[in-house]
mmCIF file of C-alpha atoms in Angstrom:
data_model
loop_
_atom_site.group_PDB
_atom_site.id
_atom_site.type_symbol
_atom_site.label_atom_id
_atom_site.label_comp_id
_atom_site.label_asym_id
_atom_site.label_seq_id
_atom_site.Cartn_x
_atom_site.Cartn_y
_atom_site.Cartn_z
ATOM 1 C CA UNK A 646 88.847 116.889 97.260
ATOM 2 C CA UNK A 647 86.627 114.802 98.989
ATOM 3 C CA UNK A 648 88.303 112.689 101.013
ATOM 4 C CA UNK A 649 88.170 108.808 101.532
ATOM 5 C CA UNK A 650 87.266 109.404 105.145
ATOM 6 C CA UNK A 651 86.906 112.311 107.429
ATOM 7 C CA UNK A 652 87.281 111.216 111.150
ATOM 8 C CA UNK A 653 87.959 114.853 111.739
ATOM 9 C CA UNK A 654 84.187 115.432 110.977
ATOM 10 C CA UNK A 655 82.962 112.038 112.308
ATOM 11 C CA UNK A 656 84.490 112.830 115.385
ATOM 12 C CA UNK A 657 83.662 116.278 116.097
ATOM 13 C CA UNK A 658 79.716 115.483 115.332
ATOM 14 C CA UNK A 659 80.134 114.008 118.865
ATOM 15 C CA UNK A 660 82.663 116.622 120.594
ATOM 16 C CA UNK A 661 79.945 117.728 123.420
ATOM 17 C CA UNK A 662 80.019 114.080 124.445
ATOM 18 C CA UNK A 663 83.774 113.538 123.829
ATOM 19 C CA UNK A 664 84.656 116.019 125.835
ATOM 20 C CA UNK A 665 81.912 115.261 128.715
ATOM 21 C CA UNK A 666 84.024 111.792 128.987
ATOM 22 C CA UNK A 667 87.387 112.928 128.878
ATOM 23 C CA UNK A 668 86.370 115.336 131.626
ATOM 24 C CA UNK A 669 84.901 112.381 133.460
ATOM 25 C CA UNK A 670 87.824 110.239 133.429
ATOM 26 C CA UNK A 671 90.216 113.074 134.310
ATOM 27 C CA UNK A 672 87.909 114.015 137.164
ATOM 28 C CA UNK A 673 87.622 109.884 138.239
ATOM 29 C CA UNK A 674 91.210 109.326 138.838
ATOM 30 C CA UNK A 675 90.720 106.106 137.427
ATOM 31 C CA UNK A 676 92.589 105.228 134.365
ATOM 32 C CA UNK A 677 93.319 101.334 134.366
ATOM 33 C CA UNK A 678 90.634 98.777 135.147
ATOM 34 C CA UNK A 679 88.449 101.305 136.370
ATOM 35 C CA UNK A 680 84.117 101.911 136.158
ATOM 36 C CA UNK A 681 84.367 103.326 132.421
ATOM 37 C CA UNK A 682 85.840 100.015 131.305
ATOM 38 C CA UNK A 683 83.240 97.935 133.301
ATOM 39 C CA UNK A 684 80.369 99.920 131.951
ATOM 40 C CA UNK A 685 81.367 100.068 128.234
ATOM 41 C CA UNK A 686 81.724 96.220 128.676
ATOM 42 C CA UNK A 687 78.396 95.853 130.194
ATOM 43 C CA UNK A 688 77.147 98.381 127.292
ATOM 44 C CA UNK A 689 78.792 96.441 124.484
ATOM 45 C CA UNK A 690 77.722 93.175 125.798
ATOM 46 C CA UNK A 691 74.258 94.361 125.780
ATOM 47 C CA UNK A 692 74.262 95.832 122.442
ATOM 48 C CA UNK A 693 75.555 91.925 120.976
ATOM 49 C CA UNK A 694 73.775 90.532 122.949
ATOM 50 C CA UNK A 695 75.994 88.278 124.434
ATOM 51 C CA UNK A 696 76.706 87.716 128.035
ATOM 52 C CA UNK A 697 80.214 88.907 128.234
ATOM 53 C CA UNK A 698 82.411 91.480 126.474
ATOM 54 C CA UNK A 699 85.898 91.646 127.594
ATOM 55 C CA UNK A 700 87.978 94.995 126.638
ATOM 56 C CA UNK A 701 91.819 94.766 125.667
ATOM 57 C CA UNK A 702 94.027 96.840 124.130
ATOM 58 C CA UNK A 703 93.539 96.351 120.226
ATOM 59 C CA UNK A 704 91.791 93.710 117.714
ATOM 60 C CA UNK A 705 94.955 91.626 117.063
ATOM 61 C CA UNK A 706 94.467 90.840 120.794
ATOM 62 C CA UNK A 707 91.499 90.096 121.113
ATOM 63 C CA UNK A 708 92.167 87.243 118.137
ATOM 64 C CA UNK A 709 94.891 86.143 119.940
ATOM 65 C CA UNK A 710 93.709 85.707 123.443
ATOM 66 C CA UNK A 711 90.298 83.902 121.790
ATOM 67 C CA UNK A 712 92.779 81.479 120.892
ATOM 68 C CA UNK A 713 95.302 81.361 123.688
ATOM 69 C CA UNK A 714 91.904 80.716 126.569
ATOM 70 C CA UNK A 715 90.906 78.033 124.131
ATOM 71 C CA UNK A 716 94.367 76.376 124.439
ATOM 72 C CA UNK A 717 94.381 76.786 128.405
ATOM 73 C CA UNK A 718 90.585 75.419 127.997
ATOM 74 C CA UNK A 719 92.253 71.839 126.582
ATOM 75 C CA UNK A 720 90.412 73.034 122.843
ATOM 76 C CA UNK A 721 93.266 73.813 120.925
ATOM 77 C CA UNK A 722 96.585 72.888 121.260
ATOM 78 C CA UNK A 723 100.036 74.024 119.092
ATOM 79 C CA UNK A 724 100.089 72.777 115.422
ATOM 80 C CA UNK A 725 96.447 72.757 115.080
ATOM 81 C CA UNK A 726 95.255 74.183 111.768
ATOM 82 C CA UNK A 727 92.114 76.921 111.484
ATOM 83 C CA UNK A 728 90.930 77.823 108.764
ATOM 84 C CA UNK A 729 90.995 81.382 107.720
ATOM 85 C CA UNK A 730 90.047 83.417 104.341
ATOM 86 C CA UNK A 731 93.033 84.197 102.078
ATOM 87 C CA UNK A 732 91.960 87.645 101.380
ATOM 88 C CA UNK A 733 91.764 88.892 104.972
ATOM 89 C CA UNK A 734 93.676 91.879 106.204
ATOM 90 C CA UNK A 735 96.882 90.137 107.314
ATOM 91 C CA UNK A 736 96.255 90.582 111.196
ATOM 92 C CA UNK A 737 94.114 87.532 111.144
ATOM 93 C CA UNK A 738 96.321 85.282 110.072
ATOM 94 C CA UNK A 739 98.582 87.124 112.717
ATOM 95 C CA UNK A 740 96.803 85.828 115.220
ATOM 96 C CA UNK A 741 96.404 82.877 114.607
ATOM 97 C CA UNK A 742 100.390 82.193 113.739
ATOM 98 C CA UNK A 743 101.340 84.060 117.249
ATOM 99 C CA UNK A 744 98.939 81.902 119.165
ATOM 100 C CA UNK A 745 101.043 78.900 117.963
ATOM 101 C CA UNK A 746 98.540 77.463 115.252
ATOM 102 C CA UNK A 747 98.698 76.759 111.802
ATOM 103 C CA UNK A 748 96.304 78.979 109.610
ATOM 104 C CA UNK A 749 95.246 77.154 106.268
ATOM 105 C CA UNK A 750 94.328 79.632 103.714
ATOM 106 C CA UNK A 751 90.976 79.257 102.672
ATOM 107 C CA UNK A 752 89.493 81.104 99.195
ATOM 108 C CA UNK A 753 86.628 83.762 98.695
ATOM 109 C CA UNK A 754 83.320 84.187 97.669
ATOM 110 C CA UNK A 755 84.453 86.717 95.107
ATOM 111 C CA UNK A 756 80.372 88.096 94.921
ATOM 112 C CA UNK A 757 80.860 88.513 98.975
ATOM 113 C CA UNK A 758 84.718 89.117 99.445
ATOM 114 C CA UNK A 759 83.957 86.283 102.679
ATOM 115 C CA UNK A 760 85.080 82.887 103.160
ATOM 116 C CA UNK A 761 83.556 80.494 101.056
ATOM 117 C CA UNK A 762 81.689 77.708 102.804
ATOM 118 C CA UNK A 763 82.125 75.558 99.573
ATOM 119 C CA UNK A 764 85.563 76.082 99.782
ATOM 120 C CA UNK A 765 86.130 74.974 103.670
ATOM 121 C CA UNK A 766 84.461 71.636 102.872
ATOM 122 C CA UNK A 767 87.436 71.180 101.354
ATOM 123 C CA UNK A 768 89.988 71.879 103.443
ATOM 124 C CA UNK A 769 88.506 69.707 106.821
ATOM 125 C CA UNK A 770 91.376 67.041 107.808
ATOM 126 C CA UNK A 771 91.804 65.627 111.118
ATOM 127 C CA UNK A 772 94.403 68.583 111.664
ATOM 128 C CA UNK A 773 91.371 71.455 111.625
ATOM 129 C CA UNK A 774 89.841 72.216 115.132
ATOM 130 C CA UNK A 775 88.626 75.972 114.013
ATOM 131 C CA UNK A 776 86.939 78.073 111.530
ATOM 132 C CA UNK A 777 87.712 82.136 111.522
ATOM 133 C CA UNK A 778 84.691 83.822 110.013
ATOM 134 C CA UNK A 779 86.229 87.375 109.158
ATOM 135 C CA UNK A 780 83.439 89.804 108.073
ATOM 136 C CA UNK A 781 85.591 91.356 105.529
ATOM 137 C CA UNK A 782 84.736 95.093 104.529
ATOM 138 C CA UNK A 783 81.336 95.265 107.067
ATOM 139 C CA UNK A 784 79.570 92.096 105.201
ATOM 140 C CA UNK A 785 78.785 88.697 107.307
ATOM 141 C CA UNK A 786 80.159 86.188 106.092
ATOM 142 C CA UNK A 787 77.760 83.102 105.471
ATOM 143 C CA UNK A 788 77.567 82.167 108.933
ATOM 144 C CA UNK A 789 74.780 79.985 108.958
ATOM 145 C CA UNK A 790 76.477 77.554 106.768
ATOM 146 C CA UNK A 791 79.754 78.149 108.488
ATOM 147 C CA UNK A 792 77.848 77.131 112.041
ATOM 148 C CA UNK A 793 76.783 73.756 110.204
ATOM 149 C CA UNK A 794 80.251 73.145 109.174
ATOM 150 C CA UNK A 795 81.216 73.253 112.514
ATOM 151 C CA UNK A 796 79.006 71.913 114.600
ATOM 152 C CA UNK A 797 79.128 68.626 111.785
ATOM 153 C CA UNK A 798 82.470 68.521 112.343
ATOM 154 C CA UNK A 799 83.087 69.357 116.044
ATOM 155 C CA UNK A 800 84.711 72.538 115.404
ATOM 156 C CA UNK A 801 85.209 75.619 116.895
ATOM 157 C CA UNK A 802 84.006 78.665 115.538
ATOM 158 C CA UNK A 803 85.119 82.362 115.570
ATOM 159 C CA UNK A 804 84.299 85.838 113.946
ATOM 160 C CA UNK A 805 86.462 88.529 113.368
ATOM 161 C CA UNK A 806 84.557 91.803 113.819
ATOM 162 C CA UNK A 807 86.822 94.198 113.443
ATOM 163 C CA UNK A 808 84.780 95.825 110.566
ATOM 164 C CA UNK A 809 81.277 94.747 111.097
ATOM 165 C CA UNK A 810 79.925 96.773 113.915
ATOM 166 C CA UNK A 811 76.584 96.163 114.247
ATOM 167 C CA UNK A 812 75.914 94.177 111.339
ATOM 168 C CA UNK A 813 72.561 91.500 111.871
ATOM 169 C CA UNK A 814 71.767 88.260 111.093
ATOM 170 C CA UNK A 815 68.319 86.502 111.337
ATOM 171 C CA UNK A 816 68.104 88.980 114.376
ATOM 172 C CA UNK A 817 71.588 88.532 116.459
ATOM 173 C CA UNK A 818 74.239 90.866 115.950
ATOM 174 C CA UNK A 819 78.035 89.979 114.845
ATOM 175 C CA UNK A 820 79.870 88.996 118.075
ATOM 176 C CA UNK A 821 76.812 86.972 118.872
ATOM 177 C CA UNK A 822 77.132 84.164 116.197
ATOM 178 C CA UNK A 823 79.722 82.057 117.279
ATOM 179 C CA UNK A 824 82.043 80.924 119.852
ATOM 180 C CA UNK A 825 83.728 84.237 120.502
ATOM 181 C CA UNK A 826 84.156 86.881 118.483
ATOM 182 C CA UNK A 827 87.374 89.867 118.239
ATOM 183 C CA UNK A 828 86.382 93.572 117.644
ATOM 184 C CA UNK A 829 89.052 96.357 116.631
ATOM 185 C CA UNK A 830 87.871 99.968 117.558
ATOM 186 C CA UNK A 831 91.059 101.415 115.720
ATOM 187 C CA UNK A 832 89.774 105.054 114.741
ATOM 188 C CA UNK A 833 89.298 104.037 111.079
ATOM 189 C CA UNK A 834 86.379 101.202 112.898
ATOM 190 C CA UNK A 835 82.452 102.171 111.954
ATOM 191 C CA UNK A 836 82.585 102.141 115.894
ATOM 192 C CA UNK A 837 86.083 103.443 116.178
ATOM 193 C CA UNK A 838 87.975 105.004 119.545
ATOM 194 C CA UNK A 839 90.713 107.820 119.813
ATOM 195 C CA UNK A 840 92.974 105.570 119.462
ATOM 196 C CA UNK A 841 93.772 101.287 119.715
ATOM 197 C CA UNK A 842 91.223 99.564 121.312
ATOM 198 C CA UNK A 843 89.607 96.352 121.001
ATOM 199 C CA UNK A 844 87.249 93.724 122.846
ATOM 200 C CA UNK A 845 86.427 89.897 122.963
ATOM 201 C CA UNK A 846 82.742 88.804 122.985
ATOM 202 C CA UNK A 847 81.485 85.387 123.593
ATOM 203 C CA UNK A 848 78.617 83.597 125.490
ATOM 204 C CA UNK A 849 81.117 81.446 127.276
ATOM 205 C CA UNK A 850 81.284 82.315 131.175
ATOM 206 C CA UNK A 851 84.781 79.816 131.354
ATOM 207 C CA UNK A 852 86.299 81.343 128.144
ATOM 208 C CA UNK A 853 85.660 85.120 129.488
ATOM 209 C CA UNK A 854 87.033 84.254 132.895
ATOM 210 C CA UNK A 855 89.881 83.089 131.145
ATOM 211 C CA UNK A 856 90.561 85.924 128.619
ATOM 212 C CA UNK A 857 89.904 88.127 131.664
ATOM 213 C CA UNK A 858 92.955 87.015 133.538
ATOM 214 C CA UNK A 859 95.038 86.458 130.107
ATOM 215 C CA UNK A 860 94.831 90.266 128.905
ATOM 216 C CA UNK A 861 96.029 91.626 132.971
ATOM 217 C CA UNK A 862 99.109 90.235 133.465
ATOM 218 C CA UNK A 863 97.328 86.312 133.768
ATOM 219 C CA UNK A 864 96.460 87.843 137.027
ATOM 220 C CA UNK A 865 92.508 88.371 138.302
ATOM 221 C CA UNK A 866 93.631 88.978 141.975
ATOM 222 C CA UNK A 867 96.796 91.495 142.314
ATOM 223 C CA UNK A 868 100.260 89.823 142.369
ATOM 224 C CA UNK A 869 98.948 86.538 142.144
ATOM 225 C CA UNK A 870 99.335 85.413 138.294
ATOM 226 C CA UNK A 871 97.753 82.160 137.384
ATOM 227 C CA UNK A 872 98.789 81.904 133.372
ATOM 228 C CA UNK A 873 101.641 83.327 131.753
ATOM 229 C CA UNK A 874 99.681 86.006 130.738
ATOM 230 C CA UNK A 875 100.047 89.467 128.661
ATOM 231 C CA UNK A 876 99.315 93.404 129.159
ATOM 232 C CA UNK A 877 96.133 94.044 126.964
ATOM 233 C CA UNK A 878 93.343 96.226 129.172
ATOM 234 C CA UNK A 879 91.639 98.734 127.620
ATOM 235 C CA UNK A 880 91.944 101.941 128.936
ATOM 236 C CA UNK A 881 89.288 103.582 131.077
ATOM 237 C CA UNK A 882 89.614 106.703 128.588
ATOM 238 C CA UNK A 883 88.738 104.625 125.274
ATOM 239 C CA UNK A 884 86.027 102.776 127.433
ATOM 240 C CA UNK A 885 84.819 106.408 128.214
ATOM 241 C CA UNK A 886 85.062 107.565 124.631
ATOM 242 C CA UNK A 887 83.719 104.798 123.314
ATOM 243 C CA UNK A 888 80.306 104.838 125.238
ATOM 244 C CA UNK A 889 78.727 108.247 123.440
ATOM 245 C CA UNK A 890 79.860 107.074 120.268
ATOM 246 C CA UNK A 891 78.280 103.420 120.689
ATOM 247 C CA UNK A 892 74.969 105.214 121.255
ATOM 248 C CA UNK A 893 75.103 106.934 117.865
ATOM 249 C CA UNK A 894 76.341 103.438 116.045
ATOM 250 C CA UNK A 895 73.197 102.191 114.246
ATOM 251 C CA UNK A 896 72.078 105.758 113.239
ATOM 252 C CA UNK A 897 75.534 105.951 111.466
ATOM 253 C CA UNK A 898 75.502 102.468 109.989
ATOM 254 C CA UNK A 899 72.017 103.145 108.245
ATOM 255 C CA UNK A 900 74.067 106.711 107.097
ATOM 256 C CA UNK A 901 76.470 103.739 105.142
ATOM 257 C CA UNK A 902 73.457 102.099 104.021
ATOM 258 C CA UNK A 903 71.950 104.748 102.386
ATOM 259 C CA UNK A 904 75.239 105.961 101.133
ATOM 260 C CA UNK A 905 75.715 102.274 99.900
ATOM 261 C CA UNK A 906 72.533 101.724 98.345
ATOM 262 C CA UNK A 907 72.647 104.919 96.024
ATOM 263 C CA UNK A 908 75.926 103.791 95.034
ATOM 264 C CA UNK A 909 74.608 100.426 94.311
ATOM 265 C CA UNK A 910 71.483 101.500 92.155
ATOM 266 C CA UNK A 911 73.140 104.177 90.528
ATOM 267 C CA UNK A 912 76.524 103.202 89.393
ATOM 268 C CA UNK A 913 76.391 101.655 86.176
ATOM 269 C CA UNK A 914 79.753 102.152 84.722
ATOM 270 C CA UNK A 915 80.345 98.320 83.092
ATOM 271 C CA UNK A 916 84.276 98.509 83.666
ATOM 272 C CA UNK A 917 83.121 98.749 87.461
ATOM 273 C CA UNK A 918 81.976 95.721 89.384
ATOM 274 C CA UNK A 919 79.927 96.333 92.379
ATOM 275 C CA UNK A 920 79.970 94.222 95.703
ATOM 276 C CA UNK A 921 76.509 91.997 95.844
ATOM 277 C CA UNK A 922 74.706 93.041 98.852
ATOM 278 C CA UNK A 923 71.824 90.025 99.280
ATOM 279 C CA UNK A 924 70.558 90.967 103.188
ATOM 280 C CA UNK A 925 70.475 94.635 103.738
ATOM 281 C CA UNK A 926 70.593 94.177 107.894
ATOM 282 C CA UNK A 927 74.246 91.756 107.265
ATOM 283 C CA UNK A 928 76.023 94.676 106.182
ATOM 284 C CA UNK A 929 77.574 97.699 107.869
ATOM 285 C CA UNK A 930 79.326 98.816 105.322
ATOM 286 C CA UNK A 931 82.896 99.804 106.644
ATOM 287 C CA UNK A 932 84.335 99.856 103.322
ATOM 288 C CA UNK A 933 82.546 100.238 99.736
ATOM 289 C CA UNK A 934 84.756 98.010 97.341
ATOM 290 C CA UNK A 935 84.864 97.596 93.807
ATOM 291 C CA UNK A 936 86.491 95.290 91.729
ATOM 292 C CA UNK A 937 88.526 97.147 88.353
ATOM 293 C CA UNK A 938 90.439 95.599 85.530
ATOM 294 C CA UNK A 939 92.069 98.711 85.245
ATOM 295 C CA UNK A 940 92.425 99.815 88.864
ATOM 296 C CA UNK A 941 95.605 102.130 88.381
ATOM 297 C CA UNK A 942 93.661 104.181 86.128
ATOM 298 C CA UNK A 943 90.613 104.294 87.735
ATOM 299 C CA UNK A 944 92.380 105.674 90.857
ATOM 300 C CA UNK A 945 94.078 108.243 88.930
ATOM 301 C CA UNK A 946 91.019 109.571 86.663
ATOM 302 C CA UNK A 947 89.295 109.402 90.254
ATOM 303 C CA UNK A 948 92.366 111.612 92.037
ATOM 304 C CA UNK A 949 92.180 113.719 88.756
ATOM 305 C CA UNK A 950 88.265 114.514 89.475
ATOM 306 C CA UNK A 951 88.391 115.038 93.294
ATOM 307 C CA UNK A 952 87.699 111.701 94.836
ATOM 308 C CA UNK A 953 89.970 110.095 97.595
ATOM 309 C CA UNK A 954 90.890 106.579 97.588
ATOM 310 C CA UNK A 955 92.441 103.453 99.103
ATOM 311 C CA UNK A 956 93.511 99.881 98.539
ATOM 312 C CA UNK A 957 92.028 97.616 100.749
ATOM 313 C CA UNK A 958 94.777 95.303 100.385
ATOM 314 C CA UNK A 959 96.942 95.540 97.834
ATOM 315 C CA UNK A 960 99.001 92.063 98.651
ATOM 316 C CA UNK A 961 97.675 89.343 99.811
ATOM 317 C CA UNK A 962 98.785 87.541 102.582
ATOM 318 C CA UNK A 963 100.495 84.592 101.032
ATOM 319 C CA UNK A 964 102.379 86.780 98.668
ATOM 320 C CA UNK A 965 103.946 88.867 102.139
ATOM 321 C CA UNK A 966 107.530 88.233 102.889
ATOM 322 C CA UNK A 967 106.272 87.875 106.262
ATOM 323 C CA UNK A 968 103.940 84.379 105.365
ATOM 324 C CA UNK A 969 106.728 83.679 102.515
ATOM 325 C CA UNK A 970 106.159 79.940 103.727
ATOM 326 C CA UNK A 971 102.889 80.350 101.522
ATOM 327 C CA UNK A 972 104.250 81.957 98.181
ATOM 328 C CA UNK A 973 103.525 78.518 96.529
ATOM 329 C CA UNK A 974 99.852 78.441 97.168
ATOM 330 C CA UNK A 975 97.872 78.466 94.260
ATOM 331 C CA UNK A 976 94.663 81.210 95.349
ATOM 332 C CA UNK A 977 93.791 82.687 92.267
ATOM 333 C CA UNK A 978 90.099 84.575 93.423
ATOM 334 C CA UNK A 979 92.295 85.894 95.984
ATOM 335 C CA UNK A 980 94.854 87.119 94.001
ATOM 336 C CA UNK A 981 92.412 88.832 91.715
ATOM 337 C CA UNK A 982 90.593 90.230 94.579
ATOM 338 C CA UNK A 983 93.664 91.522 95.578
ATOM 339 C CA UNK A 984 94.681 93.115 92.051
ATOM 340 C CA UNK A 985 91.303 95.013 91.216
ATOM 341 C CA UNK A 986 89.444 96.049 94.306
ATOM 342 C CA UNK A 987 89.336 99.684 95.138
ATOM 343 C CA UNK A 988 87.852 101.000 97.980
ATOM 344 C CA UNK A 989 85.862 104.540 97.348
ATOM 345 C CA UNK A 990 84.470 106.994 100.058
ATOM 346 C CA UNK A 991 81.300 106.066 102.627
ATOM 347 C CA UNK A 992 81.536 107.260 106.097
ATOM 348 C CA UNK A 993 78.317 108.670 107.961
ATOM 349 C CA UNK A 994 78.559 112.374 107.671
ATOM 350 C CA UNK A 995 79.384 112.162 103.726
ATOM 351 C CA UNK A 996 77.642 114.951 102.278
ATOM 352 C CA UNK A 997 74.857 114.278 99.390
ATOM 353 C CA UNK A 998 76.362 116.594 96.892
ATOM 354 C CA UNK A 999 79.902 114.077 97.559
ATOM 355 C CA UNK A 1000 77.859 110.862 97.235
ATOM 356 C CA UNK A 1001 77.222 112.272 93.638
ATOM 357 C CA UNK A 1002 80.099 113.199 92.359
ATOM 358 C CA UNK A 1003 81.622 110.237 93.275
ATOM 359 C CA UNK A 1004 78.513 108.574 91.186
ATOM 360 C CA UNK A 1005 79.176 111.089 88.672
ATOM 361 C CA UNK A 1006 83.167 110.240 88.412
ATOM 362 C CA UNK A 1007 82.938 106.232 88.674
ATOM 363 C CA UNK A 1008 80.259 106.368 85.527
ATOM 364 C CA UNK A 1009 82.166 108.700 83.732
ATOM 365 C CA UNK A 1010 85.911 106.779 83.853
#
């Protein structure tokens, strides 16, 4: 069976390394707030190339606390709307919704699986103060038009990076393209940790000092807490674990690529619609999706011939008891998106002889 991801394999490519930082951290003594942390932000930073990166706990966070500095920053303020793709993974519409905003679901590009620019034109009201740019399955979403939207309209402007790692546009990395950005490095992530982790980035020296204090206790100097703040560091032993592995990143993102592009030219299977791929540098590839009339029994003839799986997601947000508020909405791309995609295996130390027979079983259904 090949599997629809191996992180045993992934992970153990970089054991020597693993293990060296482990050992490191064990040895330090430090395990909160310590040099790991600071150096993996530094590193990060670096590789966005933005001026700050600020580690917390896990991707949700780091949504949320881009959202709770810019209320403390006079920005934002309770009720206001951003605007948000329909077809994201719920947790960024999570965010949103716990930092006491109102997130207006915004349609597709169903080519892209990203926000449609055309579509947020028609959303702007006097209630909208943000745009959330989620770079749904490793693919940028149109940020250059998003960025004119904004700056048009005096808006601010975020990314969701959770699944983008390392993804370029016109020469500046994801994280580097708007206001702030939120990273996940949940093990599943093209850069992923042993473990939840996440991290803000942003160009912003207020907004970083801010998130800074918001994600230790709203404390930057011990027992003396400025905001009503939250627990979110991230730990000196992800920060260690996380170093070796962002050193191997773009080596394993052009591993997707080429896994991606063999896929692309060599599937031809009509029942099978393939994601449209128009700059090669603006996608990492974190998931491989397909769209399927018949997605139930494409999974199963794919099960049946060795070929792992998943559903990346099979309801959409507005149709989740938890958003039940939003049942009413009328988001057919969405929904459809929703219905047929199918996610099949890519992941960096995929073996050739696997890349074709999952060729061989998509053209074949």
């Amino acid at each position: 069976m090949i599997p629809f991801l191996n992180l045993k394999e992934i992970n153990l490519a970089h054991k020597e390394e693993l293990t060296q930082a482990f050992e490191r951290v064990l040895n330090s003594g430090y395990f909160i707030m310590g040099p790991e942390l600071e150096a993996f932000e530094r590193e990060f930073a670096e590789y966005c190339g933005t001026k700050h990166c600020i580690g917390v706990a896990n991707g949700l966070d780091a949504l949320v606390l881009i959202l709770e500095a810019y209320k403390h920053l006079g920005r934002l303020k309770n009720g206001d709307e951003v605007l948000v793709p329909a077809n994201t993974y719920i947790a960024s519409i999570l965010a949103i919704s716990l930092a006491g905003l109102k997130p207006v679901l915004v349609e597709p590009n169903i080519k892209t699986f990203n926000i449609d620019p055309s579509e947020v034109k028609k959303h702007l009201n006097k209630n909208v103060r943000a745009i959330m740019a989620v770079h749904l399955y490793g693919q940028l979403a149109d940020m250059t038009s998003l960025q004119e939207i904004a700056q048009e309209h005096g808006l601010l402007i975020f990314e969701d990076s959770a699944q983008s790692h390392g993804a370029i546009l016109n020469g500046r990395r994801c994280g580097n393209l708007s206001d702030a950005s939120g990273f996940s490095f949940y093990p599943g992530k093209n850069l992923g940790a042993l473990g939840d982790a996440g991290a803000v980035t942003t160009n912003h020296d207020e907004l970083a000092s801010v998130i800074k204090t918001l994600r230790n206790y709203g404390s930057q100097e011990k027992y003396v807490n400025r905001y009503k703040g939250v627990n979110s560091r991230l730990d000196e032993l992800q920060a260690a674990l996380l170093r070796p592995k962002l050193r191997h990143l773009d080596t394993e993102t052009e591993a997707r690529r080429r896994i991606a592009e063999k896929y692309l030219k060599e599937i031809k299977n009509p029942r099978i619609h393939l994601p449209e791929c128009p700059d090669r540098e603006a996608h990492a590839w974190h998931l491989f999706v397909v769209l399927a009339d018949d997605r139930a029994g494409l999974q199963s003839f794919l099960k049946e011939r060795g070929v792992g799986t998943l559903i990346h997601y099979p309801i959409p947000p507005h149709k989740q008891e938890a958003y039940k508020e939003f049942a009413h909405l009328n988001l057919p791309i969405t929904e459809k998106i929703h219905r047929e995609v199918l996610s099949i295996p890519i992941y960096p130390t995929m073996a050739e002889k696997d890349v074709s027979q999952v060729i061989d079983a998509l053209n074949s259904f």
